[in-house]
């Protein structure tokens, strides 16, 4: 498989806004970027590195602006720096020098190498044949990670500065997700996994509404199994304040050749189903807002 072209993207994040009649809905895809920066310097095969991508997720959800929402998506790859991780989730063993700030790597970072700056691919291959400098990490934070987080925060603030807002955090998952996570599979992986941090980032009512919308379209849905959500949900979800943040993982086998990263013929049907589902969600938001004066 040829490597993606190494080129500095024109912007680390793209924000696609509705042409008219906006609603307080923001969807973000932090892992679908495919512009590999020239200073990356990986020492691993392209096909292995690209397994980290949520390839084409922003395309699957491109109806978001048409229903009145805002779509935010990264242009850079998750394997370069992951905008869905906390800034302190750094493994100091990766560094050639001393990090000037605080490091607090999670257990998953230490075990699987999937932190702020991943050290390993999803198949556990080392990404680098060197240690990174603190300057390299700081550069990635300043020019990629923070612009993405700031763009998403601004979109959410604009959507619901004084009232409720709805945030869908969009991902795809490998069809062998349990194996990747080192877990025994309790059964077949669902088509869709909804993550709400076990109820702390999203109300049970909204999670149930989205689950039922998928089920009505023929998709098998699981809740928080095997993915419950990550840092963006922790930062932006606050259901007690009307701030709903829900992670949506799509099984890649539904739409993607996981080896070549090419779309399968049925991908267009998945995209159409998502567009229809988004219209249902938009109708729910409009009905809710009609009864709440502070809702935009």
Phi, psi and omega in degrees: 000129178292149179287145172303149180298131179274105181211144179289119181296152181297330176209143182287345183215144176243139179237118181250115186259158180290145179290336181196165174047061181293149174237161183282060178236125176233128176243138180226143179239095186278349189239012184264005181291144182229011175269108184270114184299148185292342181266011183299301177069044178285159179234050184216154181299143183301318184295332177281317180299320185288350177295345177282343185285143165267062189304132175074005182298320180295331176289318179300328185254023187288357176280355183308308180297329182293334178266001177108001181265177177247134180248123179245129178213145181283151173259339182267157184277149177302328182292342178278308171200141188256110181287358178259021177238155177290148181302333182271359184280063184242132175272110184297342178293343178283344193266146177275346180218192185266129176289131185286345181251201181272137172244135180217071182294140178281168177300322180294324177297315182289325184275318187248352180070033185245049183268207179305311173243103185300141177259342182225155174282171177298341176262018171071025174270135177299132180283328186241149171255027183203172170262148180273152176271157176298331177296319178298315179296316180298321178297316181293323176297313186288323189256350182230300185298304185293319175302322178294310182298321180293320179296318179293317179299319180294318179298319179291322177296316179296321182291323186214055182297325186234011182204198182290157175208159183235130184232121175251120181261112196259133182214172166231156182232145178295150182292344175252044187302317181298318178297317180301324182274358181071030182247150172285128182287124177286348182171190178299143176295138179294163173288324183224132174242123177260130179243127178230027182052041178058042174093358184270344182251350186205146178290149179298329180295315181288321176303316180294322179298314180291321178301314181294324178298319176292316182298322178299337179262010172093012182262140175278129189239137172236155181245120176061021182220108011260008182241125180257346181124166183226208196294326181296323176293321179296323182284320191253347180274129177204076186300334178294339177258005182083015179259096182272125175231118185231128176273138178235117177252125175258134176295121184299332180298343178292329191219352192229139165282110188288346177273314185264347184069015179271149179290141174278159179305327182280001180299324181296325178293319177299316179298319179294320177298320180294320178299318178294317178298319179298325177294321176297317179295318179298320178297319177298316180296317180295320178296317179297315182293330180298335181262000183232112185298333182275355182280132181285000000 
